[in-house]
DNA sequence: GTCTATAAGTGGATAGAC
DNA sequence: GTCTATCCACTTATAGAC
């Protein structure tokens, strides 16, 4: 190897992403100005424009970089046999992904109105439906599909937005996984995979 | 009665609220300008300022006027005996409230970041916890409390944001109530009210 | 009760020097 | 790769006429 790759490209780009995400998550996208981002980095607005074409471009790049794990999870899940065990594993991995990209997911959940207007795949809904597709067949009855949706919402609830309910982050995650597991189990058996004692 | 009350006060105030809510829900709070609201009503910005002190004041007034039913529901629920039947009735009534003030609740769900900064009781979380307090005792274990939270989230999911899951609004509401009912039933029996066949 | 006019400021974005 | 300087559209909000 002839060195550590000539293009470390300066880490400014990543520092911008990091600071921008913090501010976006804290105050919302619209209320965060480029001036504010630049100030916190001790550079000027014009410097931002060297690295990113527009404000929206900053957000898009963060989004693309951080959602890869979830996309990989969806890809992985589609290759597995649709057993209950697979589905429970998806829940566990998804929960872990949420933890890893917490500020981004929190931002996405709290700024849906903004994201709807931007050209970013607004992901919350779309990815959710991809995941639901892994959990239950597309022709499953409505309550069954909704059960799957609710399972993922329970995970989201456990990871952010529920400090009010108390407990540590780990405890909340464990509790969420328990509830999500019950919902998916109910949905799974309802699809006729293994008729339960009903 | 000496007439229909002197102060109809001009319905302009209400028309402003109505148009503003539409736009807020459609585009988000920050992206909606007073000019836009005024234009759609064929009045000028200054006219808005006659009826409301600030932009935020418009939103506050909408909020106050439309969330009364939920506050009343919480009040009602607190006077009832905490039976399972009471709790299921709370779910039904809450679902109906959501339907009645759909644009507002959708707005609140999609603009959490904005609401956090405004001086409005951001209600989504606070009201949710009030309702949870009706459903399970404050000292209930974490998974039990989280089950109650998830039940309300399921109702929200059924009312808005889930066109992707298919079905009519009525069908989604019925399915949501079913799932929410299951979660609350589990939480209820878990608190020792009536040990189930477990 | 609604208007015109304008204040005072912020936003995103660009040109061009260094 | 980062800066200075600037543009201009647009924002909330106010003063005061009608």
PDB file of N, CA, C and O in Angstrom, chain A residues 103-133:
ATOM      1  N   UNK A 103     -29.448   9.736  16.850  1.00  0.00           N
ATOM      2  CA  UNK A 103     -29.808  11.121  16.539  1.00  0.00           C
ATOM      3  C   UNK A 103     -30.505  11.239  15.186  1.00  0.00           C
ATOM      4  O   UNK A 103     -31.467  11.989  15.045  1.00  0.00           O
ATOM      5  N   UNK A 104     -30.022  10.463  14.223  1.00  0.00           N
ATOM      6  CA  UNK A 104     -30.651  10.540  12.906  1.00  0.00           C
ATOM      7  C   UNK A 104     -32.101  10.066  12.959  1.00  0.00           C
ATOM      8  O   UNK A 104     -32.991  10.727  12.428  1.00  0.00           O
ATOM      9  N   UNK A 105     -32.343   8.945  13.606  1.00  0.00           N
ATOM     10  CA  UNK A 105     -33.708   8.425  13.635  1.00  0.00           C
ATOM     11  C   UNK A 105     -34.629   9.333  14.441  1.00  0.00           C
ATOM     12  O   UNK A 105     -35.777   9.540  14.081  1.00  0.00           O
ATOM     13  N   UNK A 106     -34.086   9.865  15.487  1.00  0.00           N
ATOM     14  CA  UNK A 106     -34.890  10.802  16.264  1.00  0.00           C
ATOM     15  C   UNK A 106     -35.238  12.004  15.397  1.00  0.00           C
ATOM     16  O   UNK A 106     -36.382  12.461  15.370  1.00  0.00           O
ATOM     17  N   UNK A 107     -34.233  12.490  14.687  1.00  0.00           N
ATOM     18  CA  UNK A 107     -34.477  13.612  13.786  1.00  0.00           C
ATOM     19  C   UNK A 107     -35.570  13.279  12.768  1.00  0.00           C
ATOM     20  O   UNK A 107     -36.478  14.067  12.535  1.00  0.00           O
ATOM     21  N   UNK A 108     -35.458  12.101  12.184  1.00  0.00           N
ATOM     22  CA  UNK A 108     -36.431  11.726  11.158  1.00  0.00           C
ATOM     23  C   UNK A 108     -37.828  11.612  11.734  1.00  0.00           C
ATOM     24  O   UNK A 108     -38.804  11.967  11.084  1.00  0.00           O
ATOM     25  N   UNK A 109     -37.912  11.132  12.957  1.00  0.00           N
ATOM     26  CA  UNK A 109     -39.232  10.975  13.557  1.00  0.00           C
ATOM     27  C   UNK A 109     -39.848  12.325  13.901  1.00  0.00           C
ATOM     28  O   UNK A 109     -41.052  12.514  13.782  1.00  0.00           O
ATOM     29  N   UNK A 110     -39.018  13.260  14.285  1.00  0.00           N
ATOM     30  CA  UNK A 110     -39.545  14.544  14.751  1.00  0.00           C
ATOM     31  C   UNK A 110     -39.688  15.587  13.647  1.00  0.00           C
ATOM     32  O   UNK A 110     -40.186  16.672  13.883  1.00  0.00           O
ATOM     33  N   UNK A 111     -39.180  15.256  12.469  1.00  0.00           N
ATOM     34  CA  UNK A 111     -39.228  16.229  11.372  1.00  0.00           C
ATOM     35  C   UNK A 111     -39.872  15.655  10.123  1.00  0.00           C
ATOM     36  O   UNK A 111     -39.461  15.955   9.006  1.00  0.00           O
ATOM     37  N   UNK A 112     -40.885  14.855  10.330  1.00  0.00           N
ATOM     38  CA  UNK A 112     -41.530  14.213   9.186  1.00  0.00           C
ATOM     39  C   UNK A 112     -42.076  15.225   8.208  1.00  0.00           C
ATOM     40  O   UNK A 112     -42.016  15.034   6.999  1.00  0.00           O
ATOM     41  N   UNK A 113     -42.611  16.310   8.724  1.00  0.00           N
ATOM     42  CA  UNK A 113     -43.193  17.314   7.839  1.00  0.00           C
ATOM     43  C   UNK A 113     -42.120  17.873   6.901  1.00  0.00           C
ATOM     44  O   UNK A 113     -42.350  18.046   5.711  1.00  0.00           O
ATOM     45  N   UNK A 114     -40.955  18.134   7.445  1.00  0.00           N
ATOM     46  CA  UNK A 114     -39.860  18.654   6.631  1.00  0.00           C
ATOM     47  C   UNK A 114     -39.413  17.620   5.612  1.00  0.00           C
ATOM     48  O   UNK A 114     -39.247  17.919   4.431  1.00  0.00           O
ATOM     49  N   UNK A 115     -39.234  16.401   6.071  1.00  0.00           N
ATOM     50  CA  UNK A 115     -38.711  15.371   5.187  1.00  0.00           C
ATOM     51  C   UNK A 115     -39.650  15.103   4.023  1.00  0.00           C
ATOM     52  O   UNK A 115     -39.198  14.753   2.933  1.00  0.00           O
ATOM     53  N   UNK A 116     -40.928  15.261   4.275  1.00  0.00           N
ATOM     54  CA  UNK A 116     -41.902  15.013   3.218  1.00  0.00           C
ATOM     55  C   UNK A 116     -41.633  15.909   2.014  1.00  0.00           C
ATOM     56  O   UNK A 116     -41.836  15.530   0.875  1.00  0.00           O
ATOM     57  N   UNK A 117     -41.162  17.122   2.267  1.00  0.00           N
ATOM     58  CA  UNK A 117     -40.943  18.084   1.186  1.00  0.00           C
ATOM     59  C   UNK A 117     -39.607  17.863   0.476  1.00  0.00           C
ATOM     60  O   UNK A 117     -39.459  18.179  -0.686  1.00  0.00           O
ATOM     61  N   UNK A 118     -38.644  17.353   1.199  1.00  0.00           N
ATOM     62  CA  UNK A 118     -37.334  17.168   0.600  1.00  0.00           C
ATOM     63  C   UNK A 118     -37.336  15.934  -0.297  1.00  0.00           C
ATOM     64  O   UNK A 118     -38.220  15.091  -0.217  1.00  0.00           O
ATOM     65  N   UNK A 119     -36.323  15.856  -1.121  1.00  0.00           N
ATOM     66  CA  UNK A 119     -36.334  14.770  -2.093  1.00  0.00           C
ATOM     67  C   UNK A 119     -35.712  13.486  -1.536  1.00  0.00           C
ATOM     68  O   UNK A 119     -35.429  12.540  -2.247  1.00  0.00           O
ATOM     69  N   UNK A 120     -35.501  13.502  -0.246  1.00  0.00           N
ATOM     70  CA  UNK A 120     -34.972  12.324   0.405  1.00  0.00           C
ATOM     71  C   UNK A 120     -36.059  11.275   0.524  1.00  0.00           C
ATOM     72  O   UNK A 120     -37.174  11.580   0.868  1.00  0.00           O
ATOM     73  N   UNK A 121     -35.701  10.047   0.248  1.00  0.00           N
ATOM     74  CA  UNK A 121     -36.659   8.980   0.506  1.00  0.00           C
ATOM     75  C   UNK A 121     -37.028   9.110   1.959  1.00  0.00           C
ATOM     76  O   UNK A 121     -36.183   8.957   2.835  1.00  0.00           O
ATOM     77  N   UNK A 122     -38.287   9.420   2.244  1.00  0.00           N
ATOM     78  CA  UNK A 122     -38.563   9.770   3.637  1.00  0.00           C
ATOM     79  C   UNK A 122     -38.553   8.565   4.547  1.00  0.00           C
ATOM     80  O   UNK A 122     -38.959   8.657   5.695  1.00  0.00           O
ATOM     81  N   UNK A 123     -38.169   7.503   4.031  1.00  0.00           N
ATOM     82  CA  UNK A 123     -37.701   6.372   4.804  1.00  0.00           C
ATOM     83  C   UNK A 123     -38.511   5.908   5.991  1.00  0.00           C
ATOM     84  O   UNK A 123     -38.684   4.724   6.184  1.00  0.00           O
ATOM     85  N   UNK A 124     -38.948   6.807   6.819  1.00  0.00           N
ATOM     86  CA  UNK A 124     -39.641   6.284   7.988  1.00  0.00           C
ATOM     87  C   UNK A 124     -40.739   5.340   7.541  1.00  0.00           C
ATOM     88  O   UNK A 124     -40.760   4.185   7.933  1.00  0.00           O
ATOM     89  N   UNK A 125     -41.590   5.847   6.681  1.00  0.00           N
ATOM     90  CA  UNK A 125     -42.686   4.996   6.221  1.00  0.00           C
ATOM     91  C   UNK A 125     -42.208   3.913   5.267  1.00  0.00           C
ATOM     92  O   UNK A 125     -42.586   2.753   5.376  1.00  0.00           O
ATOM     93  N   UNK A 126     -41.372   4.299   4.315  1.00  0.00           N
ATOM     94  CA  UNK A 126     -40.995   3.328   3.286  1.00  0.00           C
ATOM     95  C   UNK A 126     -40.202   2.156   3.851  1.00  0.00           C
ATOM     96  O   UNK A 126     -40.461   1.001   3.549  1.00  0.00           O
ATOM     97  N   UNK A 127     -39.225   2.493   4.681  1.00  0.00           N
ATOM     98  CA  UNK A 127     -38.436   1.425   5.285  1.00  0.00           C
ATOM     99  C   UNK A 127     -39.287   0.561   6.191  1.00  0.00           C
ATOM    100  O   UNK A 127     -39.121  -0.655   6.265  1.00  0.00           O
ATOM    101  N   UNK A 128     -40.164   1.228   6.903  1.00  0.00           N
ATOM    102  CA  UNK A 128     -41.079   0.498   7.778  1.00  0.00           C
ATOM    103  C   UNK A 128     -41.856  -0.542   6.971  1.00  0.00           C
ATOM    104  O   UNK A 128     -41.977  -1.696   7.382  1.00  0.00           O
ATOM    105  N   UNK A 129     -42.340  -0.134   5.814  1.00  0.00           N
ATOM    106  CA  UNK A 129     -43.118  -1.079   5.021  1.00  0.00           C
ATOM    107  C   UNK A 129     -42.235  -2.194   4.452  1.00  0.00           C
ATOM    108  O   UNK A 129     -42.682  -3.331   4.308  1.00  0.00           O
ATOM    109  N   UNK A 130     -41.006  -1.876   4.127  1.00  0.00           N
ATOM    110  CA  UNK A 130     -40.081  -2.922   3.691  1.00  0.00           C
ATOM    111  C   UNK A 130     -39.925  -3.961   4.793  1.00  0.00           C
ATOM    112  O   UNK A 130     -39.953  -5.172   4.547  1.00  0.00           O
ATOM    113  N   UNK A 131     -39.748  -3.466   6.001  1.00  0.00           N
ATOM    114  CA  UNK A 131     -39.562  -4.378   7.121  1.00  0.00           C
ATOM    115  C   UNK A 131     -40.829  -5.180   7.396  1.00  0.00           C
ATOM    116  O   UNK A 131     -40.767  -6.382   7.683  1.00  0.00           O
ATOM    117  N   UNK A 132     -41.959  -4.513   7.288  1.00  0.00           N
ATOM    118  CA  UNK A 132     -43.223  -5.219   7.470  1.00  0.00           C
ATOM    119  C   UNK A 132     -43.335  -6.345   6.448  1.00  0.00           C
ATOM    120  O   UNK A 132     -43.796  -7.441   6.755  1.00  0.00           O
ATOM    121  N   UNK A 133     -42.862  -6.057   5.232  1.00  0.00           N
ATOM    122  CA  UNK A 133     -42.908  -7.066   4.178  1.00  0.00           C
ATOM    123  C   UNK A 133     -42.111  -8.309   4.522  1.00  0.00           C
ATOM    124  O   UNK A 133     -42.422  -9.413   4.071  1.00  0.00           O
TER     125      UNK A 133
END
